[in-house]
Coordinates of C-alpha atoms in Angstrom, one line a residue:
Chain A
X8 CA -7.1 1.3 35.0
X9 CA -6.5 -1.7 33.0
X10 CA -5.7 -1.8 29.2
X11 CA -7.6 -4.7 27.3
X12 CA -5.8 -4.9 24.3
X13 CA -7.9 -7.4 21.7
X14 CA -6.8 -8.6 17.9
X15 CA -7.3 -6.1 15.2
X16 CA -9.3 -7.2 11.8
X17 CA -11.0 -4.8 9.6
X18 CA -10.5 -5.4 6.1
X19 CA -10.7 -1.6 5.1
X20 CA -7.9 -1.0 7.1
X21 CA -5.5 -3.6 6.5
X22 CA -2.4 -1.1 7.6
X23 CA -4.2 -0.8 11.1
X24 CA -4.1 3.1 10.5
X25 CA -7.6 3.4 12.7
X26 CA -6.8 1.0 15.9
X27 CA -8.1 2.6 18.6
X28 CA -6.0 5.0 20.8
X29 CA -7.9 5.4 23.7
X30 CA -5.2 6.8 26.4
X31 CA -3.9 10.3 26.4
X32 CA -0.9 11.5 28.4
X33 CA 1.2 14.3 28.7
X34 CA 4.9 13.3 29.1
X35 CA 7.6 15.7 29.0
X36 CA 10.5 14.3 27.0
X37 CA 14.0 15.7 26.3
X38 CA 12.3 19.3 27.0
X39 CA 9.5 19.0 24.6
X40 CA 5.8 18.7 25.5
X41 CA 4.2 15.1 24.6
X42 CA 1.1 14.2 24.2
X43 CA 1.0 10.5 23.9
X44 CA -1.7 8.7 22.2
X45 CA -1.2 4.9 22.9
X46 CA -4.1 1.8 23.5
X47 CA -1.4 0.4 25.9
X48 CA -0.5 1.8 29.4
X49 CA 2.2 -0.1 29.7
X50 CA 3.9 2.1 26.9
X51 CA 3.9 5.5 29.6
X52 CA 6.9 6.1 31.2
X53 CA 7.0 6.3 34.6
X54 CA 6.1 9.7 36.5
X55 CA 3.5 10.5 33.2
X56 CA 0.1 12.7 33.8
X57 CA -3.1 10.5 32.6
X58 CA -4.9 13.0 30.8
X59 CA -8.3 13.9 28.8
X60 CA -6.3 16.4 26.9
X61 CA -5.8 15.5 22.8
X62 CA -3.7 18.1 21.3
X63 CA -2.2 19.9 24.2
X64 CA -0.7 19.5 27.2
X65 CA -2.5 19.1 31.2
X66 CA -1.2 23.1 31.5
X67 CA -3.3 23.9 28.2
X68 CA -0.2 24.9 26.4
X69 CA 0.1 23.8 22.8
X70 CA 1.8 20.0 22.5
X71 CA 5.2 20.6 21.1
X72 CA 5.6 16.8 19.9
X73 CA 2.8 14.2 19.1
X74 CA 3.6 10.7 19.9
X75 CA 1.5 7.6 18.7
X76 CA 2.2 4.4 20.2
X77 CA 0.0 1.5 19.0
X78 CA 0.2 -2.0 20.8
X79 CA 0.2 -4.2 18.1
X80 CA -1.2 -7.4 19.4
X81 CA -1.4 -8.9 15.7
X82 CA 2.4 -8.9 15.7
X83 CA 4.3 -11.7 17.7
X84 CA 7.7 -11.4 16.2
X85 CA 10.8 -10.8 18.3
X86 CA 13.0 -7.7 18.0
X87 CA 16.1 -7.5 15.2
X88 CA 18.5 -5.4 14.9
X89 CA 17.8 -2.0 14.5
X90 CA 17.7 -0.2 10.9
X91 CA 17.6 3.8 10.6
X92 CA 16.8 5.5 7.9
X93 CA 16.6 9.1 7.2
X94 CA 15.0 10.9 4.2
X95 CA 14.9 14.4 5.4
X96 CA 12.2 15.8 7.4
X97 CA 11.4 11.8 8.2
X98 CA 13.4 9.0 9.8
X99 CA 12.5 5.5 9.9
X100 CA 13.8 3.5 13.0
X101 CA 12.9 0.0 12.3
X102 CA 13.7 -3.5 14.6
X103 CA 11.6 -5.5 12.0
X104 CA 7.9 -5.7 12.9
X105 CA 7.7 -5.7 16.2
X106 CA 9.0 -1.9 16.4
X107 CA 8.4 0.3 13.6
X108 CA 8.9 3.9 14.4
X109 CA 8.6 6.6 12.3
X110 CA 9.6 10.5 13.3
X111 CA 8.0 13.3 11.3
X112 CA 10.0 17.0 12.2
X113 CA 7.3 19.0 10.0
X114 CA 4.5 17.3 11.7
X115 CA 6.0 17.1 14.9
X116 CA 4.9 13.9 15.5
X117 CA 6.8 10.1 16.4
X118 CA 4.6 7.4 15.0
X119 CA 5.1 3.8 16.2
X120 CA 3.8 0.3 16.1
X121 CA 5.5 -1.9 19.4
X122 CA 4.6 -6.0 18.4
X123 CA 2.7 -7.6 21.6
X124 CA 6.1 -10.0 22.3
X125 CA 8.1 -6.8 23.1
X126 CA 7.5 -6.9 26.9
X127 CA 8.2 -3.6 29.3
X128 CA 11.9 -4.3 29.6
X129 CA 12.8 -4.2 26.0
X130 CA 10.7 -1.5 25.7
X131 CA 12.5 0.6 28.3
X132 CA 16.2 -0.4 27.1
X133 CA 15.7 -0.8 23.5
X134 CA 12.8 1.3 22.3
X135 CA 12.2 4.1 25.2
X136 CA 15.5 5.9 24.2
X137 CA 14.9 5.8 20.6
X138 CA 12.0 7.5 21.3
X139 CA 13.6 10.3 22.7
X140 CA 16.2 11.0 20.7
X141 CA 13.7 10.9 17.9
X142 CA 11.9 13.6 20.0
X143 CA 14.9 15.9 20.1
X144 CA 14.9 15.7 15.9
X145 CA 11.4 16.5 15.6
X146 CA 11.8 19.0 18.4
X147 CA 15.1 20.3 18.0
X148 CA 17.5 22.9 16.0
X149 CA 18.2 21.4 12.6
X150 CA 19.7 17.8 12.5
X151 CA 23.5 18.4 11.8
X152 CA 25.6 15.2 10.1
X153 CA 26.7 14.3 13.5
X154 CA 23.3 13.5 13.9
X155 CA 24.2 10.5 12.3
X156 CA 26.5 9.5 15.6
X157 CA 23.4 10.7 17.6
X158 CA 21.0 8.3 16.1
X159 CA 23.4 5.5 17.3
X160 CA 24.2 6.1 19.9
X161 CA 20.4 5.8 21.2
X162 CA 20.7 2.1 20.5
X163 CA 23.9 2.0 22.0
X164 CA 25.6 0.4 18.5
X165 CA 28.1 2.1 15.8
X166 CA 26.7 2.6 12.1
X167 CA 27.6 1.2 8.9
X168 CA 26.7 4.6 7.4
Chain B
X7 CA 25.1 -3.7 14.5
X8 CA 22.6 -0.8 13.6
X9 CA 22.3 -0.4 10.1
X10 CA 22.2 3.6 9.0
X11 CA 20.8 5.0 5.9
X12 CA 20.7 8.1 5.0
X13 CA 19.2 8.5 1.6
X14 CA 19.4 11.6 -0.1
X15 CA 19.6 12.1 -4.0
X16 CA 23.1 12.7 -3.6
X17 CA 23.4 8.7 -3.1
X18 CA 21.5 7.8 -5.8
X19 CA 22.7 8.5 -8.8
X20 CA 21.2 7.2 -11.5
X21 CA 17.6 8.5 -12.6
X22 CA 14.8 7.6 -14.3
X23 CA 11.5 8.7 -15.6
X24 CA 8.1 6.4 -15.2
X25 CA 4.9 6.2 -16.8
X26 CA 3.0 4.2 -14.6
X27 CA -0.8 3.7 -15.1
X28 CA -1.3 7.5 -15.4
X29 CA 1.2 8.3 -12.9
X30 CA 4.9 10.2 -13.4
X31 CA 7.0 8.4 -11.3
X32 CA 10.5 10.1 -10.6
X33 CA 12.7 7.2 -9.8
X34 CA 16.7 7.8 -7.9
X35 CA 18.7 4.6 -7.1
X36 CA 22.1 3.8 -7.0
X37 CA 21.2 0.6 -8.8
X38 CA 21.5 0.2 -12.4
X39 CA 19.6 -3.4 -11.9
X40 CA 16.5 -1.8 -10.5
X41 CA 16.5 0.9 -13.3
X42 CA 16.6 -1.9 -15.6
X43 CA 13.7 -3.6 -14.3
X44 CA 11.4 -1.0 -14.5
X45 CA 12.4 -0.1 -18.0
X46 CA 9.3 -1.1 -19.3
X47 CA 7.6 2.2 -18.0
X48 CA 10.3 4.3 -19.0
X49 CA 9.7 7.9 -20.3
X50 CA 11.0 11.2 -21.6
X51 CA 11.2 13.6 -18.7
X52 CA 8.5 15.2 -18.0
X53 CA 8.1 18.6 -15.3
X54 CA 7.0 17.3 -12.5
X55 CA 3.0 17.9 -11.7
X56 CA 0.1 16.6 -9.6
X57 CA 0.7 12.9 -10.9
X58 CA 4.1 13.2 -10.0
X59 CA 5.9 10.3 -7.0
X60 CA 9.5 10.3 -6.3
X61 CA 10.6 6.7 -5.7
X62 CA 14.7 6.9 -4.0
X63 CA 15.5 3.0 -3.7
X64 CA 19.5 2.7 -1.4
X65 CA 20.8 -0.9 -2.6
X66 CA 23.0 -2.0 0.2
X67 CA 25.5 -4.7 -0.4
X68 CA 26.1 -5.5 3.2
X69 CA 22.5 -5.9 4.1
X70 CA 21.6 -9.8 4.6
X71 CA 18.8 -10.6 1.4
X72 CA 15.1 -11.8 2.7
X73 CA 14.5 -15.4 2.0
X74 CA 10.7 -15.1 0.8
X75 CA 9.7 -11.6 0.4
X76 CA 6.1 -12.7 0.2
X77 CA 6.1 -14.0 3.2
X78 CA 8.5 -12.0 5.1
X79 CA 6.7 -8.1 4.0
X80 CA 5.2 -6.1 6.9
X81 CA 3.2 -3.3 6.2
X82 CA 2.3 -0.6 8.8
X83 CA 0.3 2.9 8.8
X84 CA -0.3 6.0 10.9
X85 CA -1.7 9.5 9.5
X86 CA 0.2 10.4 6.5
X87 CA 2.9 7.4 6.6
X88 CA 2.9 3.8 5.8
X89 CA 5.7 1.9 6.3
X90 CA 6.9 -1.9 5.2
X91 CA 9.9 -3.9 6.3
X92 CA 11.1 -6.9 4.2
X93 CA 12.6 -9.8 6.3
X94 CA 15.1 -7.9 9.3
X95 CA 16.8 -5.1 7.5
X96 CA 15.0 -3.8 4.3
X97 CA 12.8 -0.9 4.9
X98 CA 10.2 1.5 3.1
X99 CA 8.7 4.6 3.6
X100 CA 5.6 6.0 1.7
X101 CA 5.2 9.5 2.3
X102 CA 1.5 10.4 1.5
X103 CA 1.8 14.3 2.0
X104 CA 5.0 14.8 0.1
X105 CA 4.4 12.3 -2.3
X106 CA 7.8 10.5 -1.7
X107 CA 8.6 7.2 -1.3
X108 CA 12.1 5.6 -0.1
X109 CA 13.9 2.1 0.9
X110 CA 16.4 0.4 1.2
X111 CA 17.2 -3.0 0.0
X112 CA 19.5 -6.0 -0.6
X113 CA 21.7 -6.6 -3.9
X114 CA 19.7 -9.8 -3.8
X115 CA 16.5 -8.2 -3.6
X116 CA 17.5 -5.3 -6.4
X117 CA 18.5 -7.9 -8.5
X118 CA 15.0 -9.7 -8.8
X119 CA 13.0 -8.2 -11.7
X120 CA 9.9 -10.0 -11.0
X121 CA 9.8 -8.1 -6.9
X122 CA 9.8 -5.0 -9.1
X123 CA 7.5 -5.8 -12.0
X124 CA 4.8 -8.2 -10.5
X125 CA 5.3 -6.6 -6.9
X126 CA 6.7 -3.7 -5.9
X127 CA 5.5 -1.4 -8.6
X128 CA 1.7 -2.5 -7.9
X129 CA 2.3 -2.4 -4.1
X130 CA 3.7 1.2 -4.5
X131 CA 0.8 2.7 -7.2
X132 CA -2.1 0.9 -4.5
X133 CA -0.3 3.1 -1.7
X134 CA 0.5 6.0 -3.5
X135 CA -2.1 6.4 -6.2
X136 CA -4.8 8.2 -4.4
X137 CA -2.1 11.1 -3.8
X138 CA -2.1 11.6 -7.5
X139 CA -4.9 11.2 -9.0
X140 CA -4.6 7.5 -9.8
X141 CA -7.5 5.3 -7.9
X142 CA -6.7 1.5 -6.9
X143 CA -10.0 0.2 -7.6
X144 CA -10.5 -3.7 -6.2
X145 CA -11.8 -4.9 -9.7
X146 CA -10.9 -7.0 -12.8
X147 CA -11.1 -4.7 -16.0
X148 CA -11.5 -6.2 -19.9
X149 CA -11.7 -4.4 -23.2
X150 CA -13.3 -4.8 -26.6
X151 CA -12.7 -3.0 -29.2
X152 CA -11.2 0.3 -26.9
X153 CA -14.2 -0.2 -24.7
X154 CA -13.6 -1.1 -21.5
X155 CA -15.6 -3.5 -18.7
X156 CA -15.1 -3.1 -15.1
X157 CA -15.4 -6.7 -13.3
X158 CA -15.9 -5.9 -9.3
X159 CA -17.5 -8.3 -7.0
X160 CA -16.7 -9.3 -3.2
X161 CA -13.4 -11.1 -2.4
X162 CA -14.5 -14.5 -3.4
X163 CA -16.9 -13.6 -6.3
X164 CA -14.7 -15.4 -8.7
X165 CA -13.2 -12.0 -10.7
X166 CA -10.0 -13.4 -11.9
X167 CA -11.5 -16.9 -12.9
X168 CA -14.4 -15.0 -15.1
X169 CA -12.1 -12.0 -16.5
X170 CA -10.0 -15.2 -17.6
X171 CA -12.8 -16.9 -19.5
X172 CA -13.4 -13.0 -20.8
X173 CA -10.2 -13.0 -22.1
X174 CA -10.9 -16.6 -24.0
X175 CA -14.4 -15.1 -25.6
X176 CA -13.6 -11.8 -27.5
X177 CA -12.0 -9.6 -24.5
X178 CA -8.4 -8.5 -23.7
X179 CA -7.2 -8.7 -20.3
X180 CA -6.4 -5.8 -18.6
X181 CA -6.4 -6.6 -15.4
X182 CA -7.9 -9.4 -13.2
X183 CA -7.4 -7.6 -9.2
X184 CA -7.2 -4.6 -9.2
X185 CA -7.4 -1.6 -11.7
X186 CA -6.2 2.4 -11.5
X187 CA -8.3 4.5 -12.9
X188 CA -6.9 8.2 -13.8
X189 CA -9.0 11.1 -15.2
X190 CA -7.7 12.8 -17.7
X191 CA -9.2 16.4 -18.4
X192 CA -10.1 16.7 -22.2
X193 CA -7.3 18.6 -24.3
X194 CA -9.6 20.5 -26.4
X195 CA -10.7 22.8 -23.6
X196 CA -13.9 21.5 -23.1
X197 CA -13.7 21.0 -19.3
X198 CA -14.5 17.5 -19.8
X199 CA -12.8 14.3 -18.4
X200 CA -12.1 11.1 -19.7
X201 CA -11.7 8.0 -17.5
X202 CA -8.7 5.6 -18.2
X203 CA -8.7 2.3 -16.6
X204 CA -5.2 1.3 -16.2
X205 CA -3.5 -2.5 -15.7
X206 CA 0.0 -3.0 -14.7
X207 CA 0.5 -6.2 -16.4
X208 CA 0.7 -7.6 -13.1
X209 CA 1.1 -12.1 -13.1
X210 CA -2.8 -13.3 -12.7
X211 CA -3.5 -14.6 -9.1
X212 CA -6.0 -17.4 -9.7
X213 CA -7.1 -19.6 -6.2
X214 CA -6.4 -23.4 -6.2
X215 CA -9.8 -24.4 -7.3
X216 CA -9.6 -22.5 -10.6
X217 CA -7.9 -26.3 -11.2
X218 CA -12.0 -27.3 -11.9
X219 CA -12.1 -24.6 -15.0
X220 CA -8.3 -24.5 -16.4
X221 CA -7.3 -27.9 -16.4
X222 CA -3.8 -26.5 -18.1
X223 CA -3.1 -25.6 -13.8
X224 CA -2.8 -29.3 -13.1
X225 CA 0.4 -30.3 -12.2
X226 CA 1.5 -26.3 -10.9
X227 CA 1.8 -25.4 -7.4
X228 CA 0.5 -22.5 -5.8
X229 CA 2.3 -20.2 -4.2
X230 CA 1.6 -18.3 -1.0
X231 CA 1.0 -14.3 -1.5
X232 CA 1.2 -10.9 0.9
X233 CA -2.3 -11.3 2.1
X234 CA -1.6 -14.7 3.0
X235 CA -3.6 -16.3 0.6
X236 CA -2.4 -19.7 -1.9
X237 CA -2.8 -18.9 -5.9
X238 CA -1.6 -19.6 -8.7
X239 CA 0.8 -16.8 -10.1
X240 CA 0.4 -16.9 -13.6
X241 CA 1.5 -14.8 -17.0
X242 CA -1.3 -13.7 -18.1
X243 CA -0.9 -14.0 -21.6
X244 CA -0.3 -17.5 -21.3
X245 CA -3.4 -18.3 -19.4
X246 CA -5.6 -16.0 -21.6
X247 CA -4.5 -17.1 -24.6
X248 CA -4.1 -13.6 -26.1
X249 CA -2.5 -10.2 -26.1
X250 CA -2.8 -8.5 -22.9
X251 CA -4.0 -4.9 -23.1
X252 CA -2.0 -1.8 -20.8
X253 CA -5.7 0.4 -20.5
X254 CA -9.1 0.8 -21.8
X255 CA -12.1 3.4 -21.5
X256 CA -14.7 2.2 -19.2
X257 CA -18.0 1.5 -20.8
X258 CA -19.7 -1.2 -18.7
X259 CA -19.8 -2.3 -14.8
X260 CA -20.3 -5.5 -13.9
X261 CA -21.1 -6.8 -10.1
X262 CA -20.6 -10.5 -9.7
X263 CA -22.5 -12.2 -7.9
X264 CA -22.2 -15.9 -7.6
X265 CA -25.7 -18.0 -7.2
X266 CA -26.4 -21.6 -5.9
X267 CA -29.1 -22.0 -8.9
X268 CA -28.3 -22.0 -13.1
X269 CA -28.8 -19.5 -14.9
X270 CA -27.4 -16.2 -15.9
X271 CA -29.2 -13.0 -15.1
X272 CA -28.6 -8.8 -15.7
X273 CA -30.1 -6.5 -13.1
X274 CA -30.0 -2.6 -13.8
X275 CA -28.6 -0.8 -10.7
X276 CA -28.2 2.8 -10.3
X277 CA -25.4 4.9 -10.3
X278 CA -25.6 5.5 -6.5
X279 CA -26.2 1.8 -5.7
X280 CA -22.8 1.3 -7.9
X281 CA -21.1 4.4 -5.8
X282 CA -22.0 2.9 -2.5
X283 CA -20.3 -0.3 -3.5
X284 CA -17.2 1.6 -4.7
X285 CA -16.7 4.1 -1.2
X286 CA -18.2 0.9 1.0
X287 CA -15.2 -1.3 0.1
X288 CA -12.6 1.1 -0.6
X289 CA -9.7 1.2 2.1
X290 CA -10.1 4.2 5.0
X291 CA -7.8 7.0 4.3
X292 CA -6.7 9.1 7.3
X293 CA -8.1 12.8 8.3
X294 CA -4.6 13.7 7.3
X295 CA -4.9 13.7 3.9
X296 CA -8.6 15.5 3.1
X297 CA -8.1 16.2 -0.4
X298 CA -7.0 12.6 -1.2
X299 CA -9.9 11.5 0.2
X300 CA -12.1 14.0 -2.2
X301 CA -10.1 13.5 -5.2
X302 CA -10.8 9.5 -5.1
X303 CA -14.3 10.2 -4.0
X304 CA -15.0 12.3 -7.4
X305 CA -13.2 9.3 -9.0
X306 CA -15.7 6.8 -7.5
X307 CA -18.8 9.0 -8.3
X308 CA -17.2 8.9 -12.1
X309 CA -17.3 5.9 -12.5
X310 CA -20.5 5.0 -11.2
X311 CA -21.9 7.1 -13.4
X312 CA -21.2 4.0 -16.2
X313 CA -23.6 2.0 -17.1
X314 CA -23.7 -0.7 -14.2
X315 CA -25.7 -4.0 -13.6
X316 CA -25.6 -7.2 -10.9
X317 CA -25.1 -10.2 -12.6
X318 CA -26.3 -13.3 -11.1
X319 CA -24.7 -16.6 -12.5
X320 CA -24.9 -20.3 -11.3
X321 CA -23.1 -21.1 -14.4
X322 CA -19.1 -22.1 -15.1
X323 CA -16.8 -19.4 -16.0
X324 CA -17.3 -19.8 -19.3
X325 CA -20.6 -19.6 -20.0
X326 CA -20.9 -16.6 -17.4
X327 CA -18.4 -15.1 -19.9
X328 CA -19.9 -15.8 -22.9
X329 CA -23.6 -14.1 -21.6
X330 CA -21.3 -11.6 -21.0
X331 CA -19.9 -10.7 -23.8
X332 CA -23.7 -11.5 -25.7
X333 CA -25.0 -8.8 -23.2
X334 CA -22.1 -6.4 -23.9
X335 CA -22.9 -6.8 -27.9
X336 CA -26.1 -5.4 -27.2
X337 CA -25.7 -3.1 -24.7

């Protein structure tokens, strides 16, 4: 299966809120069950079930985290370094356009938007743990202030904060 | 380094109350620059309610500032979220479900009074308004006398040049792009509602061959804007040669249409014909947010229920403007 990926224009949708998500996998991250909704198969990890499934996982039981990665071809920058920020039930994880991620713990769901010059590499050392850790806070027990450390330590960097 | 925010209103302690084009807007910041800024809409307190935002805004001293922030502004969406980041390191969340918005920004970029008033603030009400009653609507608005005329048209139309020439022929500027309209539910019980058009006082964007009508913009340079378009930025009392107005009631709606051939003509259309403009050219909301989509679709259908026509015009700005405000007399 091949995943044509084409430029995005619709001018009632200038956020790109309604690209198409055509893929569904179930993943199993940090203990949680994902269903990943992505346009881009190159955003799976490895060892992922391709699945019809929208809102559950392949066993039928109920998703336990919602993840929506959207290939942004529109978006050629390169990666910076990372921002986080957190605002309660919500935290932003930000490398300038090309990776915008945003966790939701009351939704249960990890929102992102990966530019088209992040190639499978940066995805996997840079962006791919992120992802998980943001999994365990929409997943997890309630974030504690060492979460703070946590969050850092995904991208491998101290805090400012 | 990885820059780490965690804003809270703990961090943020100075507050303030805004009244923003029908919306309460709960400000928090740690910035006594930004609160500044947006003095203009400051309020007494009120208790918080449907129209009710929270804005938190972190200034961070150690972040680097953006060069261009018009240039250098990304904006992003998925369900219930929209987010923007401004040059490498500031970012903004808009939380449509919880009605709560926060960032984190430079010293440089709190400093600048003109990113709040002429940019921010508008960005924030077109993202945010629909969750509280407060429609963006893609249109000019003008008023005479109290009564208010609604200016739409496709990108292109030439809204901002015409609502100028309004504004030089017996109308007040409200607003030349886009408008927020609120309804506000009649005080004496009746059940009623009244609609209020709202303007920001937002600079007025004219394109670069405006030159051809307003001679004055000889000599000016435009300037490059979010949607990557060149216009002129311009205060719009300056331009308009008058007082420009903060809301109106609206009475007409006008469609502009531009024509290859003189003349000047008034169409009728019907209030449905008017709706379908409105919901065909308004921006798709997501299934998250169902009763934001039925609160701005009740807006819509409000307003088309004003008197509307298609106006047809070969002519320059100014005499569109004048059979305008002629037709407006007698209608």
């Amino acid at each position: 299966m091949t995943t044509d990926l084409a430029s995005y224009c619709d001018p009632l949708d200038l956020l790109h809120r309604f690209v198409s998500t055509a893929f569904t996998i179930s993943l199993e991250i940090a203990k949680a069950n994902v269903v990943l909704q992505t346009n881009d198969l190159s955003l799976t990890p490895a060892n992922s079930t391709l699945s019809s499934a929208s809102a559950s996982d392949t066993n039928g039981h109920p998703a336990s985290c919602l993840w929506k990665i959207v290939r942004d071809v529109d978006v050629s920058n390169t990666l910076t370094e990372a921002s986080i920020v957190m605002l309660g039930n919500v935290i932003v994880y930000s490398m300038g356009p090309a990776c915008i991620v945003a966790a939701d713990r009351e939704y249960r769901e990890v929102l992102a938007f990966i530019g088209a010059s992040v190639d499978a590499r940066a995805y996997q050392d840079s962006i791919f743990p992120a992802l998980c850790r943001l999994t365990e806070f929409v997943t997890g027990p309630c974030l504690s202030h060492s979460a703070h450390a946590e969050l850092s330590a995904a991208v491998g960097d101290e805090c400012n904060a | 380094m990885t820059k780490l925010h965690s804003i809270d209103r703990a961090v943020l302690p100075l507050r303030a109350d805004l009244s923003i084009a029908g919306a309460h807007c709960a400000l928090a910041t740690n910035s006594e620059q930004i609160v500044a800024a947006m003095s203009r809409w400051s309020c007494s307190s009120p208790p918080p309610s449907d129209r009710t935002f929270v804005l938190d805004v972190f200034v961070d001293p150690n972040l680097p500032a953006t060069a261009d922030f018009k240039t250098e502004t990304h904006f992003r969406g998925l369900h219930h979220l929209v987010f923007a980041t401004i040059g490498s390191h500031e970012v903004f969340s808009f939380d449509l479900a919880r009605r709560h918005v926060a960032g984190v920004v430079s010293s440089m970029t709190a400093a600048s009074a003109g990113f709040w008033i002429s940019h921010w603030l508008p960005i924030t009400l077109g993202v945010m308004g629909t969750t509280v009653g407060v429609i963006p609507l893609h249109s000019a608005c003008l008023d005479r006398g109290g009564r208010g005329l609604l200016l739409a048209g496709v990108s292109g139309a030439g809204k901002s040049t015409l609502s100028v020439a309004l504004a030089r022929c017996g109308f007040s500027l409200v607003s030349d792009d886009w408008t927020y309209i609120s309804r506000n539910v009649d005080t004496a019980g009746t059940g009623a509602s009244r609609l209020i058009a709202h303007g920001l006082s937002a600079p007025v964007k004219l394109l670069p061959d405006a030159v051809r009508h307003f001679p004055e913009l000889n000599g000016r340079t435009p300037k490059l804007w979010f949607n990557g378009e060149l216009a002129f930025e311009l205060n719009a009392e300056e331009i308009c040669r008058g007082p420009q107005r903060a809301e109106s009631h609206p009475r007409w709606l006008i469609f502009l249409e531009r024509d290859s051939t003189r003349g000047c003509s008034f169409h009728c259309i019907t209030a449905a014909d008017a709706r379908q403009f409105f919901e065909s050219s308004a921006e798709r909301l997501p299934d998250q947010l169902p009763g934001t989509t039925a609160t701005r679709s009740a807006t819509l259908e409000a307003i088309a229920s004003c008197p509307a026509w298609r106006v047809r015009s070969g002519e320059p700005p100014e005499a569109t403007a004048q059979a305008i405000a002629n037709f407006c007399e007698r209608n």
